[in-house]
Short mmCIF file of C-alpha atoms in Angstrom, two decimals:
data_model
loop_
_atom_site.label_atom_id
_atom_site.label_comp_id
_atom_site.label_asym_id
_atom_site.label_seq_id
_atom_site.Cartn_x
_atom_site.Cartn_y
_atom_site.Cartn_z
CA PRO A 9 -87.38 26.54 16.43
CA LEU A 10 -89.03 25.15 13.51
CA ILE A 11 -86.34 27.17 11.07
CA TYR A 12 -83.54 26.09 13.11
CA SER A 13 -84.68 22.24 12.73
CA ALA A 14 -85.52 22.89 8.98
CA ILE A 15 -81.96 24.20 8.31
CA GLY A 16 -80.36 21.91 10.99
CA SER A 17 -81.33 19.21 8.53
CA THR A 18 -79.70 20.40 5.50
CA LEU A 19 -76.34 21.56 7.02
CA THR A 20 -74.11 18.96 7.22
CA ILE A 21 -70.28 18.56 7.30
CA GLU A 22 -69.86 18.05 3.46
CA VAL A 23 -71.95 20.92 2.67
CA LEU A 24 -70.35 23.34 5.25
CA GLY A 25 -67.16 22.19 3.76
CA SER A 26 -67.96 22.99 0.11
CA LEU A 27 -69.14 26.60 1.19
CA TRP A 28 -65.96 27.43 2.73
CA PHE A 29 -65.59 30.56 0.76
CA VAL A 30 -68.83 31.98 2.21
CA PRO A 31 -67.63 33.00 5.76
CA PHE A 32 -64.34 34.22 4.33
CA ALA A 33 -66.71 36.31 1.86
CA GLY A 34 -68.39 37.39 4.67
CA MET A 35 -65.41 38.57 7.03
CA VAL A 36 -64.11 40.48 3.68
CA VAL A 37 -67.58 41.85 3.48
CA ILE A 38 -67.83 43.02 7.06
CA ALA A 39 -64.31 44.60 7.27
CA LEU A 40 -64.85 46.50 3.92
CA SER A 41 -68.09 47.72 5.29
CA PHE A 42 -66.48 48.72 8.78
CA VAL A 43 -64.24 50.40 6.55
CA VAL A 44 -66.36 52.22 3.94
CA ALA A 45 -68.46 53.51 7.38
CA THR A 46 -65.16 54.71 8.71
CA ILE A 47 -64.19 56.78 5.89
CA THR A 48 -67.42 58.31 5.75
CA GLU A 49 -66.74 60.10 8.95
CA ARG A 50 -64.00 62.27 6.72
CA ILE A 51 -66.92 63.46 4.52
CA PRO A 52 -67.08 67.21 5.28
CA PHE A 53 -71.41 66.84 5.20
CA PHE A 54 -71.43 63.69 7.12
CA ARG A 55 -70.33 64.79 10.73
CA VAL A 56 -71.79 62.64 13.72
CA GLU A 57 -72.03 65.51 16.89
CA HIS A 58 -70.85 62.72 19.50
CA ARG A 59 -67.98 60.16 18.33
CA VAL A 60 -69.83 57.40 20.76
CA ASP A 61 -72.71 57.78 18.00
CA PHE A 62 -70.54 57.19 15.41
CA ASP A 63 -69.23 54.42 16.86
CA ALA A 64 -72.32 52.77 17.03
CA LEU A 65 -73.33 53.76 13.43
CA ARG A 66 -70.05 51.94 12.07
CA ILE A 67 -71.46 48.83 14.08
CA ALA A 68 -74.57 48.80 12.66
CA CYS A 69 -73.65 49.36 9.23
CA SER A 70 -70.98 46.64 9.38
CA PHE A 71 -73.32 44.05 11.12
CA PRO A 72 -76.50 44.12 9.55
CA ASN A 73 -79.47 41.77 9.86
CA VAL A 74 -77.96 38.89 7.86
CA VAL A 75 -80.30 35.94 8.71
CA ALA A 76 -83.93 37.22 9.24
CA ILE A 77 -84.33 38.86 6.21
CA PRO A 78 -82.89 36.51 3.81
CA VAL A 79 -84.51 33.46 5.21
CA LEU A 80 -88.04 34.71 4.32
CA VAL A 81 -86.89 36.23 1.19
CA PHE A 82 -85.16 33.54 -0.11
CA PRO A 83 -88.16 30.98 -0.41
CA SER A 84 -90.04 33.58 -2.53
CA LEU A 85 -87.02 34.08 -5.07
CA CYS A 86 -86.56 29.98 -5.10
CA GLU A 87 -90.28 29.61 -6.63
CA PHE A 88 -88.68 31.60 -10.21
CA GLU A 89 -87.12 29.07 -12.64
CA VAL A 90 -84.40 31.58 -13.34
CA VAL A 91 -83.48 31.42 -9.55
CA TYR A 92 -84.06 27.81 -9.01
CA SER A 93 -82.26 26.22 -12.32
CA GLN A 94 -78.83 27.76 -10.46
CA PHE A 95 -79.60 24.55 -7.65
CA ILE A 96 -80.75 21.85 -9.53
CA GLY A 97 -77.70 18.82 -8.77
CA THR A 98 -76.41 16.31 -11.13
CA ASP A 99 -74.76 12.97 -10.27
CA GLU A 100 -71.63 11.79 -11.77
CA GLU A 101 -72.94 11.40 -14.96
CA GLY A 102 -74.27 14.48 -15.81
CA VAL A 103 -78.32 13.16 -15.14
CA GLU A 104 -80.22 15.71 -13.02
CA MET A 105 -81.46 14.34 -10.00
CA MET A 106 -84.98 14.06 -9.17
CA ARG A 107 -85.51 16.38 -6.03
CA ASN A 108 -87.70 19.42 -6.05
CA PRO A 109 -85.81 22.06 -7.58
CA ILE A 110 -87.76 24.67 -5.26
CA ASP A 111 -86.55 22.75 -2.20
CA GLU A 112 -82.95 22.42 -3.37
CA CYS A 113 -83.03 25.85 -3.88
CA SER A 114 -84.25 26.98 -0.44
CA ASN A 115 -81.74 24.59 1.54
CA SER A 116 -78.80 25.74 -0.73
CA LEU A 117 -79.34 29.36 0.22
CA ASN A 118 -80.47 28.85 3.39
CA ALA A 119 -77.05 26.75 4.03
CA MET A 120 -75.39 29.51 2.43
CA THR A 121 -76.97 32.22 4.62
CA PHE A 122 -76.30 30.07 8.00
CA SER A 123 -72.39 29.61 6.97
CA TYR A 124 -72.29 33.44 6.47
CA PHE A 125 -73.86 33.89 9.94
CA PHE A 126 -70.98 31.90 11.04
CA ALA A 127 -68.63 34.98 10.11
CA TRP A 128 -70.93 37.36 11.17
CA ILE A 129 -71.13 35.89 14.62
CA PHE A 130 -67.14 35.41 14.39
CA MET A 131 -66.50 39.04 13.50
CA PHE A 132 -69.37 40.38 15.71
CA TYR A 133 -68.01 38.76 19.45
CA LEU A 134 -64.52 39.73 18.07
CA MET A 135 -64.94 43.56 17.64
CA GLY A 136 -68.08 44.60 17.31
CA ASN A 137 -69.52 43.89 21.07
CA GLN A 138 -66.49 45.36 22.60
CA MET A 139 -67.11 48.08 20.71
CA LEU A 140 -70.83 49.23 21.24
CA VAL A 141 -69.64 47.87 25.05
CA ASN A 142 -67.32 50.73 24.97
CA ALA A 143 -69.33 52.74 23.00
CA GLY A 144 -71.93 52.33 25.97
CA LYS A 145 -69.33 52.78 28.96
CA ARG A 146 -68.54 56.47 26.99
CA LYS A 147 -71.86 57.44 26.80
CA GLY A 148 -72.46 56.99 30.31
CA VAL A 149 -69.89 59.16 31.26
CA GLU A 150 -70.53 61.91 29.01
CA THR A 151 -74.22 62.51 30.10
#
């Protein structure tokens, strides 16, 4: 709950509007991951015995853990100047804002992570969830 309240305080309509490309890129990455995982079935030494297991593998490759690990790693990365210097905001006159750069970096990266998560949720419930449900039904019939 604390992480959601911290992230919720930084996500605004303006921030989400400026990050429109992140959910779009997320959908592209997920689709590309699915295609690459599907192509691996054609590799001779990568044969999965049961088609149902391969369907589950494709979903696992396409929908990795996109929130928990970045939320834990990004604050540590933001402690380095080479990272947080990319997130220091400037006002209209080009003067650096007087906010904590590490907090600014963490807030920006968390906003990006959660805007990517919107794409993840959309794609998972559009195709991934149903593929897993169908694989589970087929696996139950096979055994």
